[in-house]
CSV table of C-alpha atoms in Angstrom, one decimal:
chain,number,residue,atom,x,y,z
A,1,UNK,CA,-259.5,-12.7,-4.3
A,2,UNK,CA,-261.3,-10.5,-6.8
A,3,UNK,CA,-264.8,-11.6,-7.5
A,4,UNK,CA,-265.7,-11.9,-11.1
A,5,UNK,CA,-269.2,-12.9,-12.3
A,6,UNK,CA,-270.4,-13.0,-15.8
A,7,UNK,CA,-274.1,-12.9,-16.5
A,8,UNK,CA,-274.6,-14.5,-19.8
A,9,UNK,CA,-276.3,-17.1,-22.0
A,10,UNK,CA,-274.5,-20.3,-22.9
A,11,UNK,CA,-275.1,-20.2,-26.6
A,12,UNK,CA,-274.6,-16.4,-27.1
A,13,UNK,CA,-271.7,-15.1,-29.2
A,14,UNK,CA,-271.7,-11.9,-27.1
A,15,UNK,CA,-271.3,-13.9,-23.9
A,16,UNK,CA,-268.5,-15.9,-25.6
A,17,UNK,CA,-266.7,-12.7,-26.6
A,18,UNK,CA,-266.3,-11.9,-22.9
A,19,UNK,CA,-265.4,-15.5,-22.0
A,20,UNK,CA,-262.7,-15.7,-24.6
A,21,UNK,CA,-261.2,-12.4,-23.4
A,22,UNK,CA,-261.2,-13.7,-19.8
A,23,UNK,CA,-259.5,-16.9,-21.0
A,24,UNK,CA,-256.9,-15.0,-22.9
A,25,UNK,CA,-256.0,-13.1,-19.7
A,26,UNK,CA,-256.3,-16.2,-17.6
A,27,UNK,CA,-258.9,-14.6,-15.3
A,28,UNK,CA,-261.1,-17.0,-13.3
A,29,UNK,CA,-264.8,-16.2,-13.4
A,30,UNK,CA,-268.2,-17.6,-12.5
A,31,UNK,CA,-270.7,-17.8,-15.4
A,32,UNK,CA,-274.2,-17.1,-14.2
A,33,UNK,CA,-276.6,-18.4,-16.9
A,34,UNK,CA,-279.5,-16.1,-17.5
A,35,UNK,CA,-282.9,-17.1,-19.0
A,36,UNK,CA,-283.7,-14.4,-21.6
A,37,UNK,CA,-287.5,-15.1,-21.0
A,38,UNK,CA,-287.2,-14.6,-17.3
A,39,UNK,CA,-284.4,-12.2,-16.5
A,40,UNK,CA,-282.9,-12.3,-13.0
A,41,UNK,CA,-283.2,-9.4,-10.6
A,42,UNK,CA,-279.4,-9.2,-10.7
A,43,UNK,CA,-279.4,-8.7,-14.4
A,44,UNK,CA,-282.1,-6.1,-14.3
A,45,UNK,CA,-280.3,-4.2,-11.6
A,46,UNK,CA,-276.9,-4.6,-13.2
A,47,UNK,CA,-277.9,-3.4,-16.7
A,48,UNK,CA,-281.0,-1.3,-16.0
A,49,UNK,CA,-280.7,0.6,-19.3
A,50,UNK,CA,-280.6,-2.3,-21.8
A,51,UNK,CA,-281.6,-5.2,-19.5
A,52,UNK,CA,-279.3,-7.4,-21.7
A,53,UNK,CA,-276.5,-9.9,-21.3
A,54,UNK,CA,-273.5,-10.0,-21.2
A,55,UNK,CA,-272.8,-8.1,-18.0
A,56,UNK,CA,-269.5,-8.5,-16.2
A,57,UNK,CA,-269.6,-7.9,-12.5
A,58,UNK,CA,-266.1,-7.2,-11.1
A,59,UNK,CA,-266.0,-6.8,-7.3
A,60,UNK,CA,-269.7,-5.8,-7.3
A,61,UNK,CA,-269.3,-3.2,-10.1
A,62,UNK,CA,-271.3,-4.1,-13.3
A,63,UNK,CA,-270.1,-3.4,-16.9
A,64,UNK,CA,-272.4,-3.9,-19.9
A,65,UNK,CA,-271.9,-4.1,-23.7
A,66,UNK,CA,-269.5,-6.9,-24.8
A,67,UNK,CA,-266.9,-4.7,-26.6
A,68,UNK,CA,-266.9,-2.2,-23.7
A,69,UNK,CA,-266.3,-5.2,-21.4
A,70,UNK,CA,-263.4,-6.3,-23.6
A,71,UNK,CA,-261.7,-2.9,-23.3
A,72,UNK,CA,-262.2,-3.1,-19.5
A,73,UNK,CA,-260.7,-6.6,-19.3
A,74,UNK,CA,-257.7,-5.5,-21.4
A,75,UNK,CA,-257.0,-2.4,-19.3
A,76,UNK,CA,-257.5,-4.2,-16.0
A,77,UNK,CA,-255.6,-7.4,-16.2
A,78,UNK,CA,-252.1,-8.5,-17.0
A,79,UNK,CA,-251.5,-11.2,-19.6
A,80,UNK,CA,-251.6,-11.3,-23.4
A,81,UNK,CA,-253.0,-8.1,-24.8
A,82,UNK,CA,-256.4,-8.0,-26.6
A,83,UNK,CA,-255.9,-4.7,-28.3
A,84,UNK,CA,-252.5,-4.1,-29.9
A,85,UNK,CA,-249.9,-1.8,-28.3
A,86,UNK,CA,-249.6,0.8,-31.0
A,87,UNK,CA,-252.4,3.5,-31.1
A,88,UNK,CA,-252.8,3.3,-34.8
A,89,UNK,CA,-253.1,-0.5,-34.8
A,90,UNK,CA,-255.6,-0.1,-31.9
A,91,UNK,CA,-257.7,2.3,-34.1
A,92,UNK,CA,-257.7,-0.3,-36.9
A,93,UNK,CA,-258.8,-3.0,-34.5
A,94,UNK,CA,-261.6,-0.8,-33.2
A,95,UNK,CA,-262.6,0.2,-36.7
A,96,UNK,CA,-263.1,-3.4,-37.7
A,97,UNK,CA,-264.9,-4.3,-34.5
A,98,UNK,CA,-267.4,-1.5,-35.2
A,99,UNK,CA,-267.8,-2.6,-38.8
A,100,UNK,CA,-268.6,-6.1,-37.7
A,101,UNK,CA,-271.1,-5.0,-35.1
A,102,UNK,CA,-272.8,-2.2,-37.0
A,103,UNK,CA,-272.7,-3.5,-40.6
A,104,UNK,CA,-272.2,-7.3,-40.7
A,105,UNK,CA,-274.3,-8.5,-37.8
A,106,UNK,CA,-277.5,-6.5,-38.8
A,107,UNK,CA,-277.1,-7.6,-42.4
A,108,UNK,CA,-276.7,-11.3,-41.3
A,109,UNK,CA,-279.7,-10.9,-39.0
A,110,UNK,CA,-281.9,-9.8,-41.9
A,111,UNK,CA,-280.7,-12.6,-44.2
A,112,UNK,CA,-281.6,-15.3,-41.7
A,113,UNK,CA,-284.4,-13.8,-39.7
A,114,UNK,CA,-285.9,-11.1,-42.0
A,115,UNK,CA,-288.9,-11.2,-44.2
A,116,UNK,CA,-288.7,-12.5,-47.9
A,117,UNK,CA,-287.8,-9.3,-49.7
A,118,UNK,CA,-285.7,-7.9,-46.9
A,119,UNK,CA,-283.8,-11.2,-46.7
A,120,UNK,CA,-283.0,-11.2,-50.4
A,121,UNK,CA,-281.7,-7.7,-50.3
A,122,UNK,CA,-279.6,-8.4,-47.2
A,123,UNK,CA,-278.0,-11.4,-49.0
A,124,UNK,CA,-276.5,-9.1,-51.6
A,125,UNK,CA,-275.4,-6.7,-48.8
A,126,UNK,CA,-273.8,-9.6,-46.9
A,127,UNK,CA,-272.0,-10.7,-50.0
A,128,UNK,CA,-270.5,-7.2,-50.4
A,129,UNK,CA,-269.5,-7.1,-46.7
A,130,UNK,CA,-267.9,-10.6,-46.9
A,131,UNK,CA,-265.9,-9.3,-50.0
A,132,UNK,CA,-264.6,-6.4,-47.9
A,133,UNK,CA,-263.7,-8.8,-45.0
A,134,UNK,CA,-262.1,-11.3,-47.4
A,135,UNK,CA,-260.0,-8.5,-49.0
A,136,UNK,CA,-259.0,-7.2,-45.6
A,137,UNK,CA,-257.8,-10.6,-44.5
A,138,UNK,CA,-255.6,-11.2,-47.5
A,139,UNK,CA,-252.2,-12.3,-46.5
A,140,UNK,CA,-253.1,-11.8,-42.8
A,141,UNK,CA,-253.3,-14.3,-40.1
A,142,UNK,CA,-255.6,-12.1,-37.9
A,143,UNK,CA,-257.3,-8.7,-38.3
A,144,UNK,CA,-254.4,-6.9,-36.6
A,145,UNK,CA,-251.0,-8.6,-35.9
A,146,UNK,CA,-250.2,-12.3,-35.7
A,147,UNK,CA,-252.4,-13.3,-32.8
A,148,UNK,CA,-256.1,-13.3,-32.0
A,149,UNK,CA,-257.3,-9.9,-30.8
A,150,UNK,CA,-260.1,-7.4,-30.4
A,151,UNK,CA,-261.5,-7.4,-34.0
A,152,UNK,CA,-261.2,-11.2,-34.3
A,153,UNK,CA,-263.2,-11.6,-31.1
A,154,UNK,CA,-265.8,-9.2,-32.4
A,155,UNK,CA,-266.1,-11.4,-35.4
A,156,UNK,CA,-266.8,-14.6,-33.4
A,157,UNK,CA,-270.4,-14.9,-34.6
A,158,UNK,CA,-269.1,-14.8,-38.2
A,159,UNK,CA,-266.4,-17.3,-37.5
A,160,UNK,CA,-268.4,-20.0,-35.7
A,161,UNK,CA,-272.1,-19.3,-35.3
A,162,UNK,CA,-272.6,-18.3,-38.9
A,163,UNK,CA,-271.5,-21.8,-40.3
A,164,UNK,CA,-274.1,-23.5,-38.0
A,165,UNK,CA,-276.8,-21.0,-39.0
A,166,UNK,CA,-276.0,-21.7,-42.7
A,167,UNK,CA,-276.3,-25.4,-42.1
A,168,UNK,CA,-279.6,-25.1,-40.1
A,169,UNK,CA,-281.2,-22.7,-42.6
A,170,UNK,CA,-279.8,-24.2,-45.8
A,171,UNK,CA,-278.8,-20.7,-46.9
A,172,UNK,CA,-275.1,-20.7,-47.5
A,173,UNK,CA,-273.3,-17.4,-48.1
A,174,UNK,CA,-269.6,-18.4,-47.4
A,175,UNK,CA,-267.8,-20.8,-49.7
A,176,UNK,CA,-264.0,-21.2,-49.8
A,177,UNK,CA,-264.1,-20.5,-53.6
A,178,UNK,CA,-265.6,-17.1,-53.1
A,179,UNK,CA,-264.0,-16.1,-49.8
A,180,UNK,CA,-260.8,-18.0,-49.5
A,181,UNK,CA,-258.9,-15.5,-47.3
A,182,UNK,CA,-261.9,-15.3,-44.9
A,183,UNK,CA,-262.0,-19.1,-44.7
A,184,UNK,CA,-258.3,-19.4,-44.0
A,185,UNK,CA,-258.7,-16.8,-41.2
A,186,UNK,CA,-261.7,-18.6,-39.8
A,187,UNK,CA,-259.8,-21.9,-39.6
A,188,UNK,CA,-256.8,-20.3,-37.9
A,189,UNK,CA,-259.1,-18.5,-35.5
A,190,UNK,CA,-261.1,-21.5,-34.5
A,191,UNK,CA,-257.9,-23.3,-33.8
A,192,UNK,CA,-256.7,-20.9,-31.2
A,193,UNK,CA,-256.8,-22.8,-27.9
A,194,UNK,CA,-258.8,-20.1,-26.0
A,195,UNK,CA,-261.4,-20.4,-28.7
A,196,UNK,CA,-261.3,-24.1,-29.5
A,197,UNK,CA,-261.5,-25.2,-25.9
A,198,UNK,CA,-264.4,-22.8,-25.1
A,199,UNK,CA,-266.8,-23.1,-28.0
A,200,UNK,CA,-270.5,-23.8,-27.3
A,201,UNK,CA,-271.8,-27.2,-28.3
A,202,UNK,CA,-272.3,-27.4,-32.1
A,203,UNK,CA,-275.2,-29.8,-31.7
A,204,UNK,CA,-277.0,-27.5,-29.2
A,205,UNK,CA,-276.5,-24.5,-31.4
A,206,UNK,CA,-277.7,-26.4,-34.5
A,207,UNK,CA,-280.8,-27.6,-32.6
A,208,UNK,CA,-281.4,-24.1,-31.3
A,209,UNK,CA,-281.3,-22.5,-34.8
A,210,UNK,CA,-283.2,-25.3,-36.5
A,211,UNK,CA,-286.0,-24.8,-34.0
A,212,UNK,CA,-286.1,-21.1,-34.7
A,213,UNK,CA,-286.2,-21.6,-38.5
A,214,UNK,CA,-288.9,-24.3,-38.2
A,215,UNK,CA,-291.0,-22.0,-35.9
A,216,UNK,CA,-290.6,-19.1,-38.5
A,217,UNK,CA,-291.7,-21.4,-41.4
A,218,UNK,CA,-294.7,-22.9,-39.5
A,219,UNK,CA,-298.1,-21.7,-40.7
A,220,UNK,CA,-299.3,-18.9,-38.4
B,1,UNK,CA,-243.6,18.6,-37.2
B,2,UNK,CA,-246.3,16.0,-37.4
B,3,UNK,CA,-248.8,16.5,-40.2
B,4,UNK,CA,-252.4,16.4,-39.1
B,5,UNK,CA,-255.2,16.8,-41.6
B,6,UNK,CA,-258.9,16.4,-40.8
B,7,UNK,CA,-261.3,15.7,-43.6
B,8,UNK,CA,-264.6,17.0,-42.5
B,9,UNK,CA,-267.7,19.1,-43.1
B,10,UNK,CA,-268.0,22.5,-41.3
B,11,UNK,CA,-271.5,21.9,-39.9
B,12,UNK,CA,-271.1,18.2,-39.0
B,13,UNK,CA,-271.3,17.2,-35.3
B,14,UNK,CA,-269.1,14.2,-36.1
B,15,UNK,CA,-266.4,16.5,-37.5
B,16,UNK,CA,-266.8,18.7,-34.5
B,17,UNK,CA,-266.2,15.8,-32.1
B,18,UNK,CA,-262.8,15.4,-33.6
B,19,UNK,CA,-262.1,19.1,-33.6
B,20,UNK,CA,-263.0,19.5,-29.9
B,21,UNK,CA,-260.8,16.5,-29.0
B,22,UNK,CA,-257.9,18.1,-30.9
B,23,UNK,CA,-258.5,21.4,-29.2
B,24,UNK,CA,-258.6,19.8,-25.8
B,25,UNK,CA,-255.2,18.3,-26.5
B,26,UNK,CA,-253.9,21.5,-28.1
B,27,UNK,CA,-253.0,19.7,-31.3
B,28,UNK,CA,-252.7,21.9,-34.5
B,29,UNK,CA,-254.5,20.6,-37.5
B,30,UNK,CA,-255.6,21.5,-41.0
B,31,UNK,CA,-259.4,21.1,-41.7
B,32,UNK,CA,-260.0,20.1,-45.3
B,33,UNK,CA,-263.6,20.8,-46.0
B,34,UNK,CA,-265.3,18.0,-48.0
B,35,UNK,CA,-268.4,18.4,-50.2
B,36,UNK,CA,-270.7,15.4,-49.4
B,37,UNK,CA,-272.1,15.6,-52.9
B,38,UNK,CA,-268.7,15.5,-54.5
B,39,UNK,CA,-266.3,13.6,-52.3
B,40,UNK,CA,-262.6,14.2,-52.9
B,41,UNK,CA,-260.2,11.5,-54.1
B,42,UNK,CA,-258.4,11.9,-50.8
B,43,UNK,CA,-261.6,11.0,-48.8
B,44,UNK,CA,-262.4,8.0,-51.0
B,45,UNK,CA,-258.9,6.7,-50.7
B,46,UNK,CA,-258.7,7.4,-47.0
B,47,UNK,CA,-262.0,5.8,-46.0
B,48,UNK,CA,-262.7,3.3,-48.8
B,49,UNK,CA,-265.1,1.3,-46.7
B,50,UNK,CA,-267.6,3.9,-45.6
B,51,UNK,CA,-266.5,6.9,-47.8
B,52,UNK,CA,-267.6,9.2,-45.0
B,53,UNK,CA,-266.2,12.0,-43.0
B,54,UNK,CA,-264.6,12.6,-40.5
B,55,UNK,CA,-261.2,11.1,-41.4
B,56,UNK,CA,-258.1,12.1,-39.4
B,57,UNK,CA,-254.9,11.7,-41.4
B,58,UNK,CA,-251.9,11.7,-39.1
B,59,UNK,CA,-248.5,11.6,-40.8
B,60,UNK,CA,-250.2,10.1,-43.9
B,61,UNK,CA,-252.1,7.4,-42.0
B,62,UNK,CA,-255.9,7.7,-42.1
B,63,UNK,CA,-258.3,6.9,-39.2
B,64,UNK,CA,-262.1,6.8,-39.6
B,65,UNK,CA,-265.1,6.8,-37.3
B,66,UNK,CA,-265.3,9.8,-35.0
B,67,UNK,CA,-265.2,7.9,-31.7
B,68,UNK,CA,-262.4,5.6,-32.9
B,69,UNK,CA,-260.5,8.8,-33.8
B,70,UNK,CA,-261.1,10.2,-30.3
B,71,UNK,CA,-259.6,7.1,-28.7
B,72,UNK,CA,-256.6,7.5,-31.0
B,73,UNK,CA,-256.1,11.2,-30.2
B,74,UNK,CA,-256.3,10.4,-26.4
B,75,UNK,CA,-253.8,7.6,-26.7
B,76,UNK,CA,-251.4,9.5,-29.0
B,77,UNK,CA,-251.1,13.0,-27.5
B,78,UNK,CA,-250.2,14.5,-24.1
B,79,UNK,CA,-252.5,17.0,-22.5
B,80,UNK,CA,-255.8,16.8,-20.7
B,81,UNK,CA,-257.2,13.3,-21.0
B,82,UNK,CA,-260.5,12.6,-22.9
B,83,UNK,CA,-261.2,9.3,-21.3
B,84,UNK,CA,-260.8,9.0,-17.5
B,85,UNK,CA,-257.8,7.3,-16.0
B,86,UNK,CA,-259.7,4.5,-14.1
B,87,UNK,CA,-260.7,1.4,-16.3
B,88,UNK,CA,-264.1,1.3,-14.7
B,89,UNK,CA,-264.8,5.0,-15.3
B,90,UNK,CA,-263.5,4.5,-18.9
B,91,UNK,CA,-266.0,1.7,-19.4
B,92,UNK,CA,-268.8,3.9,-18.1
B,93,UNK,CA,-267.8,6.7,-20.5
B,94,UNK,CA,-267.7,4.2,-23.4
B,95,UNK,CA,-271.1,2.8,-22.4
B,96,UNK,CA,-272.7,6.2,-22.6
B,97,UNK,CA,-271.0,7.1,-25.9
B,98,UNK,CA,-272.3,3.9,-27.4
B,99,UNK,CA,-275.8,4.6,-26.0
B,100,UNK,CA,-275.8,8.1,-27.5
B,101,UNK,CA,-274.7,6.8,-31.0
B,102,UNK,CA,-276.7,3.7,-31.1
B,103,UNK,CA,-279.9,4.7,-29.4
B,104,UNK,CA,-280.3,8.5,-29.2
B,105,UNK,CA,-279.1,9.6,-32.6
B,106,UNK,CA,-281.1,7.1,-34.6
B,107,UNK,CA,-284.2,8.0,-32.6
B,108,UNK,CA,-283.6,11.7,-33.1
B,109,UNK,CA,-283.1,11.1,-36.8
B,110,UNK,CA,-286.5,9.4,-37.1
B,111,UNK,CA,-288.2,12.2,-35.1
B,112,UNK,CA,-287.0,15.0,-37.4
B,113,UNK,CA,-286.4,13.2,-40.7
B,114,UNK,CA,-288.7,10.2,-40.6
B,115,UNK,CA,-292.2,9.7,-42.1
B,116,UNK,CA,-295.3,10.6,-40.1
B,117,UNK,CA,-296.0,7.5,-38.1
B,118,UNK,CA,-292.4,6.6,-37.7
B,119,UNK,CA,-291.7,10.2,-36.4
B,120,UNK,CA,-294.5,10.0,-33.8
B,121,UNK,CA,-293.3,6.7,-32.5
B,122,UNK,CA,-289.8,8.0,-32.3
B,123,UNK,CA,-290.9,11.0,-30.3
B,124,UNK,CA,-292.0,8.7,-27.5
B,125,UNK,CA,-288.7,6.8,-27.8
B,126,UNK,CA,-286.8,10.0,-27.6
B,127,UNK,CA,-288.7,11.1,-24.6
B,128,UNK,CA,-287.7,7.8,-22.8
B,129,UNK,CA,-284.1,8.2,-23.9
B,130,UNK,CA,-284.0,11.8,-22.6
B,131,UNK,CA,-285.4,10.6,-19.3
B,132,UNK,CA,-282.6,8.1,-19.0
B,133,UNK,CA,-280.0,10.8,-19.8
B,134,UNK,CA,-281.6,13.3,-17.5
B,135,UNK,CA,-281.5,10.7,-14.7
B,136,UNK,CA,-277.9,9.8,-15.4
B,137,UNK,CA,-276.9,13.5,-15.3
B,138,UNK,CA,-278.5,14.2,-11.9
B,139,UNK,CA,-276.0,15.8,-9.5
B,140,UNK,CA,-273.3,15.4,-12.1
B,141,UNK,CA,-271.4,18.1,-13.9
B,142,UNK,CA,-270.4,15.9,-16.8
B,143,UNK,CA,-271.1,12.2,-17.8
B,144,UNK,CA,-268.0,11.0,-16.0
B,145,UNK,CA,-265.9,13.2,-13.6
B,146,UNK,CA,-265.8,16.9,-13.4
B,147,UNK,CA,-264.5,17.9,-16.8
B,148,UNK,CA,-265.7,17.4,-20.4
B,149,UNK,CA,-264.8,14.0,-21.7
B,150,UNK,CA,-265.5,11.1,-24.1
B,151,UNK,CA,-269.3,10.7,-23.5
B,152,UNK,CA,-269.9,14.5,-23.4
B,153,UNK,CA,-268.2,14.9,-26.7
B,154,UNK,CA,-270.2,12.0,-28.1
B,155,UNK,CA,-273.3,13.9,-27.0
B,156,UNK,CA,-272.4,17.0,-28.9
B,157,UNK,CA,-275.3,16.7,-31.3
B,158,UNK,CA,-277.7,16.5,-28.5
B,159,UNK,CA,-276.1,19.5,-26.6
B,160,UNK,CA,-276.0,22.0,-29.5
B,161,UNK,CA,-277.3,20.8,-32.8
B,162,UNK,CA,-280.6,19.5,-31.3
B,163,UNK,CA,-281.7,22.9,-30.0
B,164,UNK,CA,-281.3,24.4,-33.5
B,165,UNK,CA,-283.1,21.5,-35.1
B,166,UNK,CA,-285.9,21.9,-32.6
B,167,UNK,CA,-286.1,25.6,-33.5
B,168,UNK,CA,-286.0,25.1,-37.3
B,169,UNK,CA,-288.6,22.3,-37.2
B,170,UNK,CA,-290.9,23.7,-34.5
B,171,UNK,CA,-290.8,20.2,-32.8
B,172,UNK,CA,-289.5,20.8,-29.3
B,173,UNK,CA,-288.6,17.7,-27.2
B,174,UNK,CA,-286.4,19.2,-24.5
B,175,UNK,CA,-287.8,21.7,-21.9
B,176,UNK,CA,-286.0,22.6,-18.7
B,177,UNK,CA,-289.2,21.6,-16.8
B,178,UNK,CA,-289.1,18.1,-18.1
B,179,UNK,CA,-285.3,17.5,-18.3
B,180,UNK,CA,-283.7,19.9,-15.8
B,181,UNK,CA,-280.5,17.9,-15.1
B,182,UNK,CA,-280.0,17.5,-18.9
B,183,UNK,CA,-280.4,21.3,-19.4
B,184,UNK,CA,-277.9,22.1,-16.6
B,185,UNK,CA,-275.4,19.7,-18.1
B,186,UNK,CA,-276.0,21.2,-21.6
B,187,UNK,CA,-275.3,24.8,-20.4
B,188,UNK,CA,-272.2,23.7,-18.5
B,189,UNK,CA,-270.9,21.8,-21.5
B,190,UNK,CA,-271.5,24.6,-24.1
B,191,UNK,CA,-269.6,26.9,-21.8
B,192,UNK,CA,-266.4,24.9,-21.9
B,193,UNK,CA,-263.9,27.0,-23.8
B,194,UNK,CA,-262.9,24.3,-26.2
B,195,UNK,CA,-266.5,23.9,-27.1
B,196,UNK,CA,-267.7,27.5,-27.0
B,197,UNK,CA,-264.9,28.8,-29.1
B,198,UNK,CA,-265.3,26.1,-31.7
B,199,UNK,CA,-269.0,25.9,-32.4
B,200,UNK,CA,-270.4,26.1,-35.9
B,201,UNK,CA,-272.4,29.2,-36.8
B,202,UNK,CA,-275.9,29.0,-35.3
B,203,UNK,CA,-277.3,31.0,-38.2
B,204,UNK,CA,-275.7,28.7,-40.8
B,205,UNK,CA,-277.0,25.6,-39.0
B,206,UNK,CA,-280.5,27.1,-38.7
B,207,UNK,CA,-280.6,27.9,-42.4
B,208,UNK,CA,-279.3,24.4,-43.3
B,209,UNK,CA,-282.0,22.6,-41.3
B,210,UNK,CA,-284.7,25.1,-42.3
B,211,UNK,CA,-283.9,24.4,-45.9
B,212,UNK,CA,-284.0,20.6,-45.2
B,213,UNK,CA,-287.4,20.8,-43.5
B,214,UNK,CA,-288.9,23.1,-46.2
B,215,UNK,CA,-287.7,20.7,-48.9
B,216,UNK,CA,-289.2,17.7,-47.1
B,217,UNK,CA,-292.5,19.5,-46.7
B,218,UNK,CA,-292.7,20.7,-50.3
B,219,UNK,CA,-295.2,18.9,-52.5
B,220,UNK,CA,-293.5,16.2,-54.5
C-alpha cells in the first residue's frame, strides 16, 4: 500500500487544504503534527527551502506548497476531480486560487495582525477584494462548476477561519447585507461533507486567535 | 482557424513567458502591444481584476496571469510539453516556478528599485536565493528534465533581463565564480532556439533600465 504522510499543524488552513483534497479523493493518510516552534528533522529535511508545513510525503517523496500539493493529488489519484476538466475552466480556477493567496490573504493578515495605520488601510483593501469575490460568486454555487474545487479549497481560510478571527478580534468585515453572494457560497461550502466533517475545532481556533490578539494588545 | 491574441508589452519578461510557450508549441498568435500608461479598453475588459498584461485571448476567451496562461497553453495544444509528464516532476516544476515568482522576483525588485536600506538588505537575500538556485541547478541542464520547461520559463527574468539590469545599474549580483551552475544553466537556456530567436532587443532593454535608474537618481 502506498505510504502517505502529511506534515501539518492541526489548526492550519494550509494543512486543511491538503486534508480536504485527500478526503475528496478518498486517500488514506497519516497526519504528523508539527510544532512550529520546534520543527522536526523530517520537516526540515523534506522542505529544506521554506522549512514550512504542509508537506505531503508520498512513498518517501516530499511535495511542498499547499496548492502545488493539490495539483499533485488531483493528477495522481482517481476519484472526484479537484480541478475542472476543461482547460479554460482550469485556468479560471487557478486564477482565483492565485488571487486568494496573493491578494486576499496578505490583506487579511494586515487587517488582523498589522500595525494601526497599516491595518486601517488594509480594511479598505479587504473590502474591495470582498466586493470582487462577492461579484464573482453571484449566481454561482462554487467558484467553478457545481461542486467544491481548487479555488474553493484555496479560499478555505476566508470561508471558515475568517469568521472566527472576526469574532476573536471584534473586527467584522463580512456581513450578509454587504456580501450576500459570498455568504451564500460560504454556507454551501461549509456544508460539503468533506469540509464539514473535517473542520478544526471552532473553540480551539477561537482560543488560539484570542490569545494572539490579547498578546498583541498587552503592554510591551 | 483558432484566433489567438496576446496582449503584452514588448520588453516585458511576463509577456515573453507566454510568447516562448506559444513558440514551443508552434502556435501562431498576434501580439497586441499595450501602453502601460494608457491601457486599451480590450485589456481593461479582458483582465478587469488586475488590469495587467499579459492576457491571452483564445477564441475570444481571456486568460490572465502568465503562469496560469502557460498551464493553459500546455493543456490545450499538442507539441513539446512545457510541464513534465510525471505528476511528481510536475510538482517540482511548479514549486520552483512559485519560488521564482514569490521569492526571487520581489527580492530582485527591492535590490534594483528599492530605497537605500531596503536595497542593501535585499542584496543579502538575493545572494541567499541565488545560492539556492545554484545548488538546485548543480549537474542539471534545466530545472526539471533535459529540455526547457515550466520553471525555466518562469526564470526568464533572471536568465536574461537580470544581466541587463546589472549592467545598467552597475550592481552585479551574479558572477560565474560565485554561481557557476546557475551561469551554465543560463547559457544553455538562452541558447534554446525558442528563446534565442525571440528575445527582446538588448539595446532597447538597456536604454529602458538606464533611463529608469537615471530618473531614480535625479534630484527630486
